[in-house]
Each structure stands twice: as C-alpha cells, then as structure tokens.
Coordinates of C-alpha atoms and ligand atoms in Angstrom, one line a residue:
M1 CA -33.4 109.6 -20.3
A2 CA -32.0 110.3 -23.8
A3 CA -32.6 107.7 -26.4
P4 CA -29.6 105.4 -26.5
E5 CA -27.9 104.6 -29.8
S6 CA -27.4 101.1 -28.6
S7 CA -27.2 99.6 -25.1
P8 CA -24.1 97.4 -24.8
S9 CA -25.2 96.8 -21.2
L10 CA -28.6 95.5 -22.1
K11 CA -28.3 91.8 -23.0
V12 CA -31.1 89.7 -24.6
F13 CA -31.0 85.9 -25.1
N14 CA -31.5 85.2 -28.8
T15 CA -33.1 81.8 -29.5
L16 CA -31.6 82.0 -33.0
T17 CA -27.9 82.2 -31.8
Q18 CA -28.6 80.6 -28.4
R19 CA -26.6 83.4 -26.8
K20 CA -27.1 86.5 -24.8
E21 CA -26.4 89.4 -27.1
S22 CA -26.1 93.2 -26.6
L23 CA -29.2 94.9 -27.8
D24 CA -28.1 96.8 -30.9
P25 CA -31.2 98.2 -32.6
L26 CA -31.3 98.3 -36.4
R27 CA -32.4 101.9 -36.2
P28 CA -30.7 104.0 -33.5
G29 CA -32.9 104.6 -30.5
E30 CA -35.8 102.6 -31.8
V31 CA -36.9 99.0 -31.0
R32 CA -39.4 97.3 -33.2
L33 CA -41.1 94.3 -31.6
Y34 CA -43.6 91.8 -32.8
V35 CA -45.3 89.3 -30.5
C36 CA -47.6 86.5 -31.6
G37 CA -51.0 87.3 -30.0
P38 CA -53.9 85.1 -29.1
T39 CA -56.1 83.0 -31.3
V40 CA -59.5 84.4 -30.4
Y41 CA -61.7 81.3 -30.1
S42 CA -62.0 81.4 -26.3
Y43 CA -61.0 83.4 -23.3
V44 CA -57.2 83.8 -22.6
H45 CA -55.8 81.7 -19.9
L46 CA -53.0 82.3 -17.4
G47 CA -50.4 80.7 -19.6
N48 CA -51.1 83.2 -22.4
A49 CA -51.2 86.0 -19.8
R50 CA -47.8 85.0 -18.5
T51 CA -46.3 85.3 -22.0
F52 CA -48.0 88.6 -22.7
T53 CA -47.0 90.0 -19.3
A54 CA -43.4 89.1 -20.0
F55 CA -43.4 91.1 -23.2
D56 CA -45.3 93.9 -21.5
V57 CA -42.4 94.3 -19.1
V58 CA -39.9 94.1 -22.0
V59 CA -41.7 97.0 -23.7
R60 CA -42.0 99.0 -20.4
Y61 CA -38.3 98.5 -19.6
L62 CA -37.1 99.4 -23.1
R63 CA -39.2 102.6 -22.9
Y64 CA -37.8 103.3 -19.4
R65 CA -34.3 102.9 -20.9
G66 CA -35.2 105.6 -23.4
Y67 CA -36.0 103.6 -26.5
R68 CA -38.8 104.4 -28.8
V69 CA -40.7 101.1 -29.0
T70 CA -43.1 100.1 -31.7
Y71 CA -45.0 97.1 -30.3
V72 CA -47.2 94.9 -32.6
R73 CA -49.2 92.1 -31.1
N74 CA -51.6 90.4 -33.6
L75 CA -55.0 88.8 -33.2
T76 CA -55.4 85.5 -35.0
D77 CA -59.1 85.6 -36.1
V78 CA -59.0 82.9 -38.8
D79 CA -58.1 79.4 -37.6
D80 CA -59.4 75.9 -37.5
R81 CA -60.2 76.2 -33.8
I82 CA -62.3 79.4 -34.4
I83 CA -64.3 77.6 -37.1
Q84 CA -64.9 74.6 -34.9
A85 CA -66.0 76.8 -32.0
A86 CA -68.3 78.8 -34.2
Q87 CA -69.8 75.6 -35.6
A88 CA -70.4 74.3 -32.0
S89 CA -72.1 77.6 -31.0
H90 CA -74.0 78.0 -34.3
E91 CA -72.4 81.4 -34.8
E92 CA -70.6 83.2 -37.6
P93 CA -66.8 82.7 -37.1
R94 CA -66.4 86.5 -37.5
L95 CA -68.8 87.2 -34.7
L96 CA -67.3 84.6 -32.4
A97 CA -63.9 86.1 -33.0
D98 CA -65.3 89.6 -32.4
R99 CA -66.6 88.5 -29.0
F100 CA -63.3 87.0 -28.0
V101 CA -61.3 90.0 -29.2
Q102 CA -63.4 92.1 -26.9
A103 CA -63.1 89.7 -24.0
F104 CA -59.3 89.6 -24.6
D105 CA -59.1 93.4 -24.6
E106 CA -61.1 93.6 -21.3
D107 CA -59.0 90.9 -19.7
V108 CA -55.6 92.2 -20.6
R109 CA -56.6 95.8 -19.7
A110 CA -57.6 94.5 -16.3
L111 CA -54.2 92.9 -16.0
G112 CA -52.6 96.3 -16.7
L113 CA -51.0 95.4 -20.0
L114 CA -50.0 98.3 -22.2
E115 CA -51.9 98.5 -25.4
P116 CA -49.7 97.5 -28.3
D117 CA -49.1 100.3 -30.9
V118 CA -50.8 98.1 -33.5
A119 CA -53.0 95.0 -32.8
P120 CA -53.7 93.8 -36.4
R121 CA -56.3 91.2 -37.2
V122 CA -55.7 88.7 -39.9
T123 CA -59.0 89.4 -41.6
D124 CA -58.1 93.1 -42.0
N125 CA -54.8 92.3 -43.7
M126 CA -55.7 89.9 -46.5
P127 CA -54.1 92.0 -49.3
E128 CA -50.7 91.8 -47.7
I129 CA -51.1 88.0 -47.1
L130 CA -52.2 87.4 -50.7
A131 CA -49.3 89.5 -51.9
L132 CA -46.8 87.5 -49.9
V133 CA -48.1 84.1 -51.1
Q134 CA -48.0 85.4 -54.7
K135 CA -44.4 86.6 -54.2
L136 CA -43.4 83.1 -52.9
L137 CA -45.2 81.5 -55.9
D138 CA -43.4 83.8 -58.3
A139 CA -40.0 83.1 -56.7
G140 CA -40.6 79.3 -57.0
A141 CA -40.6 78.9 -53.2
A142 CA -44.2 77.8 -53.2
Y143 CA -46.5 75.8 -55.4
A144 CA -50.3 75.5 -55.8
S145 CA -51.8 72.1 -55.5
D146 CA -55.6 71.5 -55.9
G147 CA -56.4 75.0 -54.5
D148 CA -54.0 74.7 -51.6
V149 CA -50.6 76.5 -51.7
F150 CA -47.6 75.0 -50.0
F151 CA -44.2 76.4 -49.1
A152 CA -41.5 74.3 -50.7
V153 CA -39.1 73.6 -47.8
S154 CA -36.5 72.1 -50.2
A155 CA -36.3 75.4 -52.1
W156 CA -34.9 77.3 -49.1
P157 CA -31.7 76.1 -47.5
G158 CA -32.1 77.5 -44.0
Y159 CA -35.2 75.6 -42.9
A160 CA -35.5 75.0 -39.1
K161 CA -32.5 77.2 -38.2
L162 CA -34.4 78.7 -35.2
S163 CA -35.2 75.4 -33.6
H164 CA -31.8 74.0 -34.7
R165 CA -33.5 70.9 -36.0
N166 CA -32.1 68.6 -38.6
V167 CA -34.2 68.7 -41.7
E168 CA -33.5 65.0 -42.6
E169 CA -34.5 63.9 -39.1
L170 CA -37.6 66.1 -39.2
R171 CA -38.5 64.5 -42.6
A172 CA -38.0 61.0 -41.2
G173 CA -40.2 62.0 -38.2
E174 CA -43.0 62.9 -40.6
G175 CA -42.7 59.4 -42.1
G176 CA -40.8 60.8 -45.1
V177 CA -43.7 60.3 -47.4
A178 CA -45.2 63.3 -49.2
G179 CA -49.0 63.4 -49.2
E180 CA -51.1 63.4 -52.4
R181 CA -51.0 67.2 -52.5
K182 CA -47.6 67.9 -51.0
R183 CA -44.3 67.3 -52.7
D184 CA -42.4 67.0 -49.5
S185 CA -43.7 65.9 -46.1
L186 CA -42.2 69.0 -44.5
D187 CA -44.0 71.5 -46.9
F188 CA -46.5 73.5 -45.0
A189 CA -49.7 75.3 -46.1
L190 CA -49.6 79.0 -47.0
W191 CA -53.2 78.8 -48.2
K192 CA -56.0 76.3 -47.7
A193 CA -58.6 75.7 -50.4
E194 CA -62.2 76.7 -49.5
K195 CA -64.3 74.1 -47.7
P196 CA -68.1 74.3 -47.5
G197 CA -69.3 76.5 -44.6
E198 CA -65.9 78.0 -43.9
P199 CA -64.8 81.6 -44.4
A200 CA -63.0 82.1 -47.6
W201 CA -61.4 84.9 -49.7
D202 CA -60.8 85.2 -53.4
A203 CA -57.3 84.5 -54.6
P204 CA -55.7 84.1 -58.1
W205 CA -55.0 80.4 -57.2
G206 CA -58.4 79.7 -55.9
R207 CA -60.7 80.8 -53.0
G208 CA -59.7 79.8 -49.5
R209 CA -58.1 81.1 -46.4
P210 CA -54.5 81.7 -45.2
G211 CA -52.6 79.1 -43.3
W212 CA -51.5 80.1 -39.8
H213 CA -47.9 81.1 -40.3
I214 CA -48.2 83.4 -43.3
E215 CA -50.3 85.9 -41.3
C216 CA -47.5 86.8 -38.9
S217 CA -44.9 87.1 -41.7
A218 CA -47.2 89.5 -43.6
M219 CA -48.4 91.6 -40.7
A220 CA -45.0 91.9 -39.0
V221 CA -43.4 93.2 -42.2
K222 CA -46.3 95.5 -43.0
F223 CA -46.2 97.2 -39.6
L224 CA -42.5 97.0 -38.8
G225 CA -40.5 96.5 -42.0
Q226 CA -37.9 93.8 -42.7
P227 CA -35.8 93.1 -40.8
F228 CA -37.1 94.3 -37.5
D229 CA -35.5 94.0 -34.0
I230 CA -37.3 91.5 -31.9
H231 CA -39.9 88.7 -32.5
G232 CA -41.4 87.0 -29.5
G233 CA -43.8 84.4 -28.4
G234 CA -44.1 81.3 -26.2
L235 CA -41.7 78.5 -26.4
D236 CA -44.2 76.3 -28.2
L237 CA -44.1 78.6 -31.2
I238 CA -40.4 78.1 -32.0
F239 CA -41.2 75.2 -34.2
P240 CA -43.0 75.1 -36.5
H241 CA -44.6 78.5 -36.3
H242 CA -41.5 80.8 -36.1
D243 CA -39.3 78.5 -38.2
N244 CA -42.0 78.7 -40.9
E245 CA -42.3 82.5 -40.6
I246 CA -38.6 82.7 -41.1
A247 CA -38.7 80.4 -44.1
Q248 CA -41.5 82.4 -45.8
S249 CA -40.1 85.9 -45.1
E250 CA -36.5 85.1 -45.8
A251 CA -37.3 83.2 -49.0
S252 CA -39.4 86.1 -50.3
A253 CA -37.3 89.1 -49.3
K254 CA -33.8 87.5 -49.1
A255 CA -33.3 89.3 -45.8
P256 CA -33.7 88.2 -42.2
L257 CA -37.1 88.6 -40.7
A258 CA -36.1 89.6 -37.2
K259 CA -32.7 90.0 -35.5
V260 CA -33.5 88.6 -32.1
W261 CA -36.0 85.9 -31.3
M262 CA -37.3 85.8 -27.7
H263 CA -39.3 82.9 -26.2
T264 CA -41.1 82.6 -22.9
G265 CA -41.2 79.4 -20.8
F266 CA -44.5 77.7 -20.0
L267 CA -46.8 78.3 -17.1
E268 CA -47.3 74.8 -15.8
M269 CA -49.8 73.0 -13.7
E270 CA -48.3 70.1 -11.8
N271 CA -45.7 69.4 -14.5
A272 CA -48.1 69.8 -17.5
K273 CA -48.3 72.9 -19.6
M274 CA -51.4 74.9 -19.0
S275 CA -53.3 74.5 -22.3
K276 CA -56.8 74.3 -23.6
S277 CA -56.2 71.0 -25.2
L278 CA -55.2 69.5 -21.8
G279 CA -58.3 70.9 -20.2
N280 CA -56.2 72.3 -17.2
V281 CA -56.6 76.0 -17.8
V282 CA -57.4 78.8 -15.5
R283 CA -58.9 81.7 -17.3
L284 CA -57.4 85.1 -16.8
R285 CA -60.7 86.6 -15.9
D286 CA -61.5 83.9 -13.3
A287 CA -58.1 84.5 -11.7
L288 CA -58.7 88.3 -11.6
A289 CA -61.9 87.7 -9.8
R290 CA -59.9 86.1 -7.0
V291 CA -56.6 87.9 -7.0
D292 CA -55.5 91.5 -7.5
A293 CA -54.0 92.1 -11.0
E294 CA -50.8 93.6 -9.7
A295 CA -50.4 90.6 -7.4
L296 CA -50.8 88.3 -10.5
R297 CA -48.1 90.3 -12.3
L298 CA -45.8 89.9 -9.3
F299 CA -46.5 86.1 -9.5
F300 CA -45.8 86.0 -13.3
L301 CA -42.6 88.0 -12.8
S302 CA -41.4 85.7 -9.9
S303 CA -39.5 83.4 -12.3
H304 CA -37.3 84.5 -15.2
Y305 CA -39.4 84.7 -18.4
R306 CA -37.5 81.8 -20.1
N307 CA -38.0 79.5 -17.1
P308 CA -41.1 77.5 -16.4
L309 CA -43.4 78.8 -13.7
V310 CA -45.6 76.6 -11.7
F311 CA -49.1 77.8 -10.9
S312 CA -50.7 77.3 -7.5
E313 CA -53.4 79.1 -5.6
A314 CA -50.9 79.4 -2.7
A315 CA -48.5 81.2 -4.9
L316 CA -51.2 83.8 -5.9
T317 CA -52.1 84.3 -2.2
E318 CA -48.5 84.7 -1.4
A319 CA -48.0 87.3 -4.1
E320 CA -51.0 89.3 -2.9
R321 CA -49.6 89.3 0.7
R322 CA -46.4 90.6 -0.7
L323 CA -48.2 93.4 -2.4
E324 CA -50.1 94.2 0.8
Y325 CA -46.8 94.5 2.6
F326 CA -45.6 96.9 -0.2
Y327 CA -48.7 99.0 -0.1
E328 CA -48.8 99.1 3.7
T329 CA -45.2 100.3 3.7
L330 CA -46.0 103.0 1.2
Q331 CA -48.9 104.2 3.2
R332 CA -46.8 104.4 6.3
V333 CA -44.0 106.2 4.4
D334 CA -46.5 108.7 3.0
E335 CA -47.9 109.4 6.4
R336 CA -44.5 109.9 7.8
L337 CA -43.4 112.2 5.0
A338 CA -46.7 114.2 5.3
L339 CA -45.6 115.0 8.9
R340 CA -42.6 116.9 7.8
E341 CA -42.9 120.7 7.8
V342 CA -39.7 121.6 5.9
Q343 CA -38.8 119.8 2.7
M344 CA -35.1 119.0 2.8
A345 CA -33.3 119.5 -0.4
A346 CA -30.0 117.9 0.5
T347 CA -29.4 114.4 -0.8
L348 CA -27.8 112.0 1.5
G349 CA -26.5 108.5 1.3
D350 CA -26.2 106.4 -1.8
S351 CA -29.3 107.6 -3.6
G352 CA -30.6 105.4 -6.4
R353 CA -28.7 102.2 -5.3
F354 CA -31.8 99.9 -5.3
L355 CA -32.8 101.2 -8.7
R356 CA -29.3 100.6 -10.1
A357 CA -29.4 97.0 -8.8
F358 CA -32.8 96.6 -10.5
E359 CA -31.4 97.9 -13.8
R360 CA -28.5 95.5 -13.6
S361 CA -31.0 92.6 -13.3
M362 CA -33.2 93.9 -16.1
D363 CA -30.2 94.6 -18.3
D364 CA -29.4 90.9 -17.9
D365 CA -32.0 89.5 -20.3
F366 CA -34.9 91.2 -18.5
N367 CA -34.4 89.3 -15.3
A368 CA -37.4 90.8 -13.4
A369 CA -37.4 87.9 -10.9
E370 CA -33.9 88.9 -9.7
G371 CA -35.0 92.5 -10.0
Q372 CA -37.7 91.9 -7.4
A373 CA -34.9 91.2 -4.9
A374 CA -33.9 94.9 -5.3
L375 CA -37.5 95.9 -4.8
H376 CA -37.7 93.9 -1.5
A377 CA -34.4 95.4 -0.3
L378 CA -35.8 98.9 -1.0
F379 CA -38.9 98.1 1.1
T380 CA -36.8 96.5 3.9
E381 CA -34.8 99.7 4.0
M382 CA -37.9 101.9 4.2
N383 CA -39.3 99.8 7.0
L384 CA -36.0 100.0 8.9
L385 CA -36.2 103.8 8.7
L386 CA -39.9 103.8 9.7
D387 CA -39.3 101.7 12.7
R388 CA -36.5 103.9 13.9
P389 CA -37.8 106.8 16.0
P390 CA -36.9 110.0 14.1
V391 CA -35.7 111.8 17.2
T392 CA -32.0 111.8 17.1
D393 CA -31.6 113.0 13.5
R394 CA -35.1 113.8 12.4
D395 CA -34.5 115.6 9.2
R396 CA -31.9 113.3 8.0
V397 CA -34.1 110.2 8.4
A398 CA -37.1 112.0 6.8
C399 CA -35.0 113.1 3.8
T400 CA -33.6 109.6 3.2
L401 CA -37.1 108.2 3.4
A402 CA -38.2 110.7 0.7
E403 CA -35.4 109.6 -1.5
L404 CA -36.2 106.0 -1.1
R405 CA -39.9 106.7 -1.8
A406 CA -38.8 108.4 -5.1
E407 CA -37.1 105.2 -6.1
V408 CA -40.3 103.2 -5.9
R409 CA -41.9 105.0 -8.9
P410 CA -39.6 103.6 -11.6
F411 CA -40.0 100.0 -10.2
G412 CA -43.8 100.5 -10.5
Q413 CA -43.6 101.9 -14.0
V414 CA -41.5 99.0 -15.3
L415 CA -43.2 96.1 -13.5
G416 CA -46.7 97.6 -13.9
I417 CA -47.4 97.7 -10.1
F418 CA -48.1 100.5 -7.6
Q419 CA -50.6 102.0 -9.9
Q420 CA -53.2 102.5 -7.1
S421 CA -53.1 104.8 -4.1
P422 CA -52.0 102.8 -1.1
A423 CA -55.2 103.8 0.8
R424 CA -57.5 102.7 -2.0
W425 CA -55.7 99.4 -2.6
L426 CA -55.6 98.5 1.1
E427 CA -59.3 99.4 1.5
W428 CA -60.2 97.3 -1.5
R429 CA -58.3 94.3 -0.1
R430 CA -59.8 94.8 3.3
D431 CA -63.3 94.9 1.9
R432 CA -62.7 91.7 0.0
L433 CA -61.3 89.9 3.1
V434 CA -64.3 91.1 5.2
E435 CA -66.6 89.6 2.6
R436 CA -64.6 86.4 2.2
R437 CA -64.5 85.8 5.9
G438 CA -68.1 86.7 6.4
L439 CA -67.2 89.4 9.0
D440 CA -69.7 92.0 10.4
R441 CA -68.2 95.3 9.4
A442 CA -70.7 97.4 11.6
R443 CA -69.7 95.3 14.6
I444 CA -66.0 95.8 13.9
E445 CA -66.4 99.5 13.5
A446 CA -68.5 99.7 16.7
L447 CA -65.7 97.9 18.7
I448 CA -63.1 100.2 17.3
A449 CA -65.1 103.3 18.3
E450 CA -65.6 101.8 21.7
R451 CA -61.9 101.3 22.1
A452 CA -61.2 104.9 21.0
A453 CA -63.6 106.1 23.7
A454 CA -61.9 103.9 26.3
R455 CA -58.5 105.3 25.3
K456 CA -59.8 108.8 25.5
A457 CA -61.0 108.0 29.0
R458 CA -57.6 106.5 29.8
D459 CA -59.3 103.1 30.5
W460 CA -56.3 101.1 29.2
A461 CA -57.6 97.8 30.4
R462 CA -60.8 98.2 28.5
A463 CA -59.0 99.4 25.4
D464 CA -56.7 96.3 25.5
A465 CA -59.6 94.0 26.0
L466 CA -61.3 95.5 23.0
R467 CA -58.1 95.1 20.9
D468 CA -58.0 91.4 21.9
A469 CA -61.7 90.9 21.0
L470 CA -61.0 92.4 17.6
A471 CA -57.9 90.2 17.2
T472 CA -60.0 87.1 17.9
L473 CA -62.1 88.2 14.9
G474 CA -58.9 88.4 12.8
V475 CA -58.9 92.2 12.9
E476 CA -55.6 94.0 13.4
L477 CA -55.3 97.6 14.4
R478 CA -52.7 100.2 13.7
D479 CA -52.7 103.5 15.6
S480 CA -51.1 106.6 14.0
A481 CA -51.4 110.3 14.2
A482 CA -54.1 110.1 11.5
G483 CA -56.3 107.8 13.7
T484 CA -56.7 104.0 13.9
A485 CA -56.5 102.0 10.8
W486 CA -57.7 98.4 10.7
K487 CA -57.1 95.4 8.5
V488 CA -58.1 91.8 8.3
R489 CA -55.5 89.1 8.7
D490 CA -55.3 87.0 5.6
E491 CA -55.4 83.6 7.3
P492 CA -57.8 80.7 7.1
Ligands
LIG501 P1 -52.5 80.9 -28.5 O1 -53.7 81.7 -28.3 O2 -52.6 79.4 -28.2 O3 -51.9 81.1 -29.9 O4 -51.3 81.4 -27.5 C1 -51.0 82.8 -27.4 C2 -49.6 82.9 -26.8 O5 -49.6 82.3 -25.5 C3 -48.5 82.2 -27.5 O6 -47.3 83.1 -27.5 C4 -48.2 81.0 -26.8 O7 -46.9 80.5 -26.9 C5 -48.5 81.4 -25.4 N1 -48.8 80.3 -24.4 C6 -49.8 79.4 -24.6 N2 -49.8 78.5 -23.5 C7 -48.9 79.0 -22.7 C8 -48.4 78.5 -21.4 N3 -49.0 77.5 -20.7 N4 -47.4 79.2 -20.8 C9 -46.9 80.3 -21.4 N5 -47.3 80.8 -22.6 C10 -48.2 80.1 -23.2
LIG502 ZN1 -47.3 84.3 -35.0

C-alpha cells in the first residue's frame, strides 16, 4: 500500500481534546509514536502487557495502512522502586535494572510484541535530561531548592490540560500548603538531590538524579522531535505523569509535545486494577507458561483498548480454544487446497469483504475487539465451504476458499496471530493437553493404529468400538485423505 498523506478515514480518540480525530500526521506518510515503557524493578505483569499489546497493534495497523512508523518505548531504569528493590536484594540498582530489562525483553518477545525502533534507557540519556532541566531553569519555569529542582506550575498557564483538572481544586486537594522546599504544593521535582547510597549524577545545581517525568520529555523529543504525533500509555499516567510531561516540554519549547494522546484502560481483577502495590498481579511469564502467547493476545484484544478488561483464567482458556478453532480451520483449508490440481486464476464473489470490515473497525480508533467479529465471520465462511462437499461446483468452491485463505494473512499480521504453522501449533497444544491430563500417548497411538487396521480389514464394529474407547479418554479423531489426526478435548 502506498504511504497515505493523511487518513481521514482513520480516527483516533485524543485524550487531550476528548474527541475522535482524523489521523493527520505532522509529516506526510510518517507517524512518530512514544509509549511510556516499564519501570524495570520487577517482572512485567499482565496489566502492563495489555497496554503494550494495544500499542503493538496500533503500530502494526499503521504500518499495514502504509505509514512509516517510528516507535519509541522507553525503559525507566532510575526510580525509587528500583532503589528500594536493589536495597532489599543487596544489589547495585544498575544491575537489578539490567536483569529486569533482560527479563522484560524476553517476556515481550515471547508475547510477539514488535521491537520498538528505539528503547532508550534513562541512564543512557542523562545529557538530554540535564539540558532540559537547565533550559527550564533559564526560562524561569523551574527553580533549584536545596539541591532539588522543581517545576514552577504557576509559571505555565496550561497546567493539567490533559486531565482537564482545575488547578485551584488540585491545589486545595494537596492541602494548599507549600512544603519547605517547594514554593507551590503543585510544583513537582525535575531533579532530586543526592541521598546516601543512591545513584547520582553531577549537575550544575548539585549531584542527584532525575525525577520521573523529565525523562520522557527529554527522550521523546530526542528521538522524535517536537511536536510528534502520538504519545501513549495507560490511563493511570494521564495525571500527573503526562500532564507534567506536557508542562515541562511546552514551557521549554513553546510548542506542543504531542498532537494526540492515547490511553489504555486497565486490566482488572475482580474490580481492582492489577498492580504490584495491590499484590494482585499475574506475571506475563507465568501466564505464558499456561497459555499460548497468541491466545493471550486475542484475550487482550477482546475489549476495546480504552475499556477495562477483566482477567480470569476462564477467559484465557476460552481464548485458547478460539485459537484452536482458527488453527484447525486453517489446517483443513490448507489440506483441501493442496488437493487441487489446477490453480484457478479467476476471482469470484466479493473478495476482500471480511478484511474491509476489519479495516472499518480498526479505522474507528483501533477497535480490534470489533475487528475480531470480522475474523470470526471469515472463519465461519471458510467452515461453511469446507463442510459443503465440493462435487457440484468443485473449482468454484476451491477458488473461493483460496481467496478466503488469502484474507487471513493481513488479520494475522495486524493482530500478531497465526504466526505458526497450523500443524505445529496444533501439535504443541495437543502435547500440552496430553501432559496436563496425564494421558498415555503410546497407548493412544496403539489404539489409533489398531483402529486403522480394523478399518483396513473392513471390521467397522471394531473400528467404532476403538473410536469410542478413545473418546472415553478424551481423544477425538479426524480422518482425512492425509490419514487420521487426533486431538485431546480441552475439558476438565
Ligand atoms: P509501570 O511499569 O508501572 O510504569 O507501567 C508500565 C505501563 O503499564 C504504563 O503505561 C502503565 O499505565 C501500564 N499499566 C500498569 N498497570 C496496568 C493495568 N492494570 N492495566 C493496564 N495497563 C497498566
Ligand atoms: Zn513516561
């Protein structure tokens, strides 16, 4: 697809304006996106993974639409929580962060997330952070106080415009009293003075480390310029993190930081956000030991990215069953297509209609949940054709099936699924169910061989009895020209 100048049909909900807007990139054909990445003091949990998967699909869809996308997702490797965790494990904060950066990379790769174009670490970008703090000091938008540096909220009129909060109410909420070091209770730290035993960097106003918000302002602008197109993160980051980023960047450059602000809803557990502080987290790596990565992606994408999504084991199981149905269908389609001797060139019917429905959903603020309905419709259609004996109009059916099969690929590319061969995926799932149910594989295979012999000898009664015996074990058979395939029913 040619790179579009702008896509009036592609609408994105902008937290800043509270409206869906046409995506109109600042540079034609190019989208620059910054997403706040993980704080690497522990393993990522499914809540984090939901947010990163949502943006993964945004990037995939924009690329599918023909945009050149520059995707930056940072790694926060200086933070109070990292220092606390390092103290608890008697480790250097830098080494603890290294460990969790590596774990994060492994986990999100296993989930099939695309690598960002840049994954900057705070500790590698100190010069830019220092320069931004200096610029704010020079502009009178920040002040040093006992080695700390604070942003002066009163010096910048647009504060809290992203969260649409009232500054006076916020101030009253803070008790309205400035601390000893702060001039205003709303002022926030750009720099924190060095404390014994904590990592610190030299700075003209005194050794210390950056506050949280300044890093994203500095790294986003370093790698994407200012303004850039889309800034994203979870809902919890709107205030204060993103409002503070806007304040810092706009006060220093007198230009907007980002045009569109996108925020994902929470992954919840029984009405509470999944978060480390609540102690109700499921680690991504633990989930991936139980459920297939593509099934997990289907689960994450089963609710619009801005809506909450409720976690349950049952929902994961359900997603994996759906994926099994998809892969089984693909296997059957591929078997059927392989039977054809002549490849028909003619196109019949309304080719591409499922994909167009999917694009309409994705164009509407990346509604992958609705887009999955088109995916299901496509598979229902393929199953209808598979179940119809191809005798009356053999070539016509085969040709249509080939067209439908070709529509599957873009769905897979955008949603990050169907990256395995059906045979391999189904075998993997079967092996896991065999293990989980404690089944005896050798015995199953012996019974199947015995049934094949009975069929060959035309002993149908014996063959049926063997099929029933296998069914009692939870084993289902499927006979095709290629032989007999078997699977384990996923039931307790
Ligand atoms: P953190 O490592 O806590 O800074 O979080 C990394 C990203 O995950 C941020 O964009 C958060 O907003 C997001 N996040 C954290 N918890 C959840 C959750 N339960 N559901 C969805 N996103 C979350
Ligand atoms: Zn950030």
